[in-house]
Amino acid sequence: MIRRSKRRAGDAAAPAPMKWAVVALAAVLAGCGHSPPTRYVALSATPATSIRADEPIEPVQLTAVHVPAELDRPEVVVQRSANRVWIDEGARWAGPLDRMMRRTLAQDLLTRLPPGAVVLPDAPRPPDTRTLVVTVLDVHADDGGTLTLEAAWTVLAGRPERVSASRETTLTASLTQHGAAAQAAALSAILGRLADQIAAGLPPR
């Protein structure tokens, strides 16, 4: 006669739900190991087509570019509608968006204004240097492949500082393709056009 060994309490089989939980966890961990690498994008300066050289211009320093909170984030917002935001989870800005926009716009202005007219961000300010502030109201891409920037720029001068010039503008650029890299290229082109407007409308003093 064959005797069946008694199963000890500690040798009880794992319940079926526990087995499925282990399988699911293993699948998740396996999937994480094959996630695509993060892509980083940056802005770049746009070459000037002309340089303003009609008269001497007192120096100006771009001290800030204010960006809406929903856009000033590491992830790239690739499209926006009235109440929705689409984010490219696999793409990141190479640095804080507001600081990248300030650096790029300052480089654009440097090539569009006479020598000595632009004081780079964070550089020591010579006496009588004016302050330039840019406020980005919105940046959005639509279904038709157009990127739109709505912004305002203000020049402050004097002691105490007072507004000497202020403009609002809306600029657009075509997106050559979908994705974060195309959006960075289009935004760079728009900043170049914004620099054109600022250089043309900047009071000489």
mmCIF file of N, CA and C in Angstrom, residues 38-44 71-77 88 90-101 103-104 180-181 184 187-188:
data_model
loop_
_atom_site.group_PDB
_atom_site.id
_atom_site.type_symbol
_atom_site.label_atom_id
_atom_site.label_comp_id
_atom_site.label_asym_id
_atom_site.label_seq_id
_atom_site.Cartn_x
_atom_site.Cartn_y
_atom_site.Cartn_z
ATOM 1 N N THR A 38 15.268 58.697 -23.513
ATOM 2 C CA THR A 38 14.729 60.056 -23.497
ATOM 3 C C THR A 38 15.459 60.916 -24.519
ATOM 4 N N ARG A 39 14.702 61.703 -25.272
ATOM 5 C CA ARG A 39 15.274 62.611 -26.264
ATOM 6 C C ARG A 39 15.292 64.024 -25.688
ATOM 7 N N TYR A 40 16.421 64.719 -25.854
ATOM 8 C CA TYR A 40 16.562 66.080 -25.354
ATOM 9 C C TYR A 40 16.648 67.048 -26.536
ATOM 10 N N VAL A 41 15.911 68.150 -26.439
ATOM 11 C CA VAL A 41 15.902 69.146 -27.506
ATOM 12 C C VAL A 41 16.260 70.510 -26.920
ATOM 13 N N ALA A 42 16.799 71.376 -27.761
ATOM 14 C CA ALA A 42 17.229 72.703 -27.319
ATOM 15 C C ALA A 42 16.865 73.733 -28.378
ATOM 16 N N LEU A 43 16.921 74.998 -27.986
ATOM 17 C CA LEU A 43 16.679 76.099 -28.908
ATOM 18 C C LEU A 43 18.006 76.587 -29.474
ATOM 19 N N SER A 44 17.945 77.247 -30.620
ATOM 20 C CA SER A 44 19.164 77.751 -31.254
ATOM 21 C C SER A 44 18.902 79.135 -31.828
ATOM 22 N N LEU A 71 3.758 75.536 -19.505
ATOM 23 C CA LEU A 71 4.763 75.314 -20.541
ATOM 24 C C LEU A 71 6.168 75.203 -19.970
ATOM 25 N N ASP A 72 6.400 75.831 -18.835
ATOM 26 C CA ASP A 72 7.737 75.856 -18.238
ATOM 27 C C ASP A 72 7.942 74.596 -17.407
ATOM 28 N N ARG A 73 8.164 73.485 -18.090
ATOM 29 C CA ARG A 73 8.308 72.177 -17.467
ATOM 30 C C ARG A 73 9.338 71.380 -18.250
ATOM 31 N N PRO A 74 9.925 70.344 -17.661
ATOM 32 C CA PRO A 74 10.943 69.569 -18.392
ATOM 33 C C PRO A 74 10.398 68.908 -19.650
ATOM 34 N N GLU A 75 9.161 68.385 -19.592
ATOM 35 C CA GLU A 75 8.591 67.722 -20.757
ATOM 36 C C GLU A 75 8.194 68.755 -21.813
ATOM 37 N N VAL A 76 8.210 68.329 -23.071
ATOM 38 C CA VAL A 76 7.865 69.222 -24.172
ATOM 39 C C VAL A 76 6.365 69.129 -24.440
ATOM 40 N N VAL A 77 5.693 70.260 -24.348
ATOM 41 C CA VAL A 77 4.274 70.327 -24.688
ATOM 42 C C VAL A 77 4.177 70.479 -26.201
ATOM 43 N N ASP A 88 4.790 65.292 -24.949
ATOM 44 C CA ASP A 88 5.650 64.223 -25.462
ATOM 45 C C ASP A 88 6.457 63.685 -24.289
ATOM 46 N N GLY A 90 8.424 61.297 -24.033
ATOM 47 C CA GLY A 90 9.771 60.824 -24.330
ATOM 48 C C GLY A 90 10.754 61.927 -24.652
ATOM 49 N N ALA A 91 10.299 63.192 -24.604
ATOM 50 C CA ALA A 91 11.169 64.318 -24.959
ATOM 51 C C ALA A 91 11.262 65.292 -23.797
ATOM 52 N N ARG A 92 12.444 65.834 -23.598
ATOM 53 C CA ARG A 92 12.690 66.806 -22.536
ATOM 54 C C ARG A 92 13.442 67.999 -23.115
ATOM 55 N N TRP A 93 13.175 69.175 -22.558
ATOM 56 C CA TRP A 93 14.008 70.327 -22.868
ATOM 57 C C TRP A 93 15.380 70.123 -22.242
ATOM 58 N N ALA A 94 16.414 70.585 -22.918
ATOM 59 C CA ALA A 94 17.773 70.401 -22.417
ATOM 60 C C ALA A 94 18.050 71.246 -21.180
ATOM 61 N N GLY A 95 17.214 72.216 -20.908
ATOM 62 C CA GLY A 95 17.348 73.063 -19.724
ATOM 63 C C GLY A 95 16.023 73.747 -19.458
ATOM 64 N N PRO A 96 15.938 74.548 -18.399
ATOM 65 C CA PRO A 96 14.698 75.282 -18.132
ATOM 66 C C PRO A 96 14.291 76.120 -19.342
ATOM 67 N N LEU A 97 13.032 76.022 -19.742
ATOM 68 C CA LEU A 97 12.589 76.664 -20.977
ATOM 69 C C LEU A 97 12.735 78.178 -20.918
ATOM 70 N N ASP A 98 12.414 78.791 -19.782
ATOM 71 C CA ASP A 98 12.504 80.250 -19.712
ATOM 72 C C ASP A 98 13.939 80.731 -19.885
ATOM 73 N N ARG A 99 14.897 80.010 -19.313
ATOM 74 C CA ARG A 99 16.299 80.418 -19.437
ATOM 75 C C ARG A 99 16.835 80.150 -20.847
ATOM 76 N N MET A 100 16.385 79.066 -21.465
ATOM 77 C CA MET A 100 16.802 78.804 -22.842
ATOM 78 C C MET A 100 16.259 79.863 -23.789
ATOM 79 N N MET A 101 15.008 80.262 -23.579
ATOM 80 C CA MET A 101 14.424 81.296 -24.429
ATOM 81 C C MET A 101 15.143 82.628 -24.226
ATOM 82 N N ARG A 103 18.308 83.079 -23.263
ATOM 83 C CA ARG A 103 19.638 83.000 -23.879
ATOM 84 C C ARG A 103 19.549 83.096 -25.396
ATOM 85 N N THR A 104 18.608 82.364 -25.992
ATOM 86 C CA THR A 104 18.480 82.359 -27.448
ATOM 87 C C THR A 104 18.072 83.729 -27.972
ATOM 88 N N ALA A 180 8.882 66.816 -30.874
ATOM 89 C CA ALA A 180 9.537 67.844 -30.077
ATOM 90 C C ALA A 180 10.639 68.565 -30.843
ATOM 91 N N ALA A 181 11.415 67.842 -31.649
ATOM 92 C CA ALA A 181 12.515 68.470 -32.377
ATOM 93 C C ALA A 181 11.997 69.518 -33.355
ATOM 94 N N ALA A 184 10.923 72.579 -31.398
ATOM 95 C CA ALA A 184 12.064 73.383 -30.959
ATOM 96 C C ALA A 184 12.605 74.222 -32.110
ATOM 97 N N LEU A 187 10.097 77.077 -32.770
ATOM 98 C CA LEU A 187 10.163 78.092 -31.717
ATOM 99 C C LEU A 187 11.434 78.927 -31.857
ATOM 100 N N SER A 188 12.530 78.308 -32.253
ATOM 101 C CA SER A 188 13.771 79.051 -32.485
ATOM 102 C C SER A 188 13.576 80.077 -33.601
#
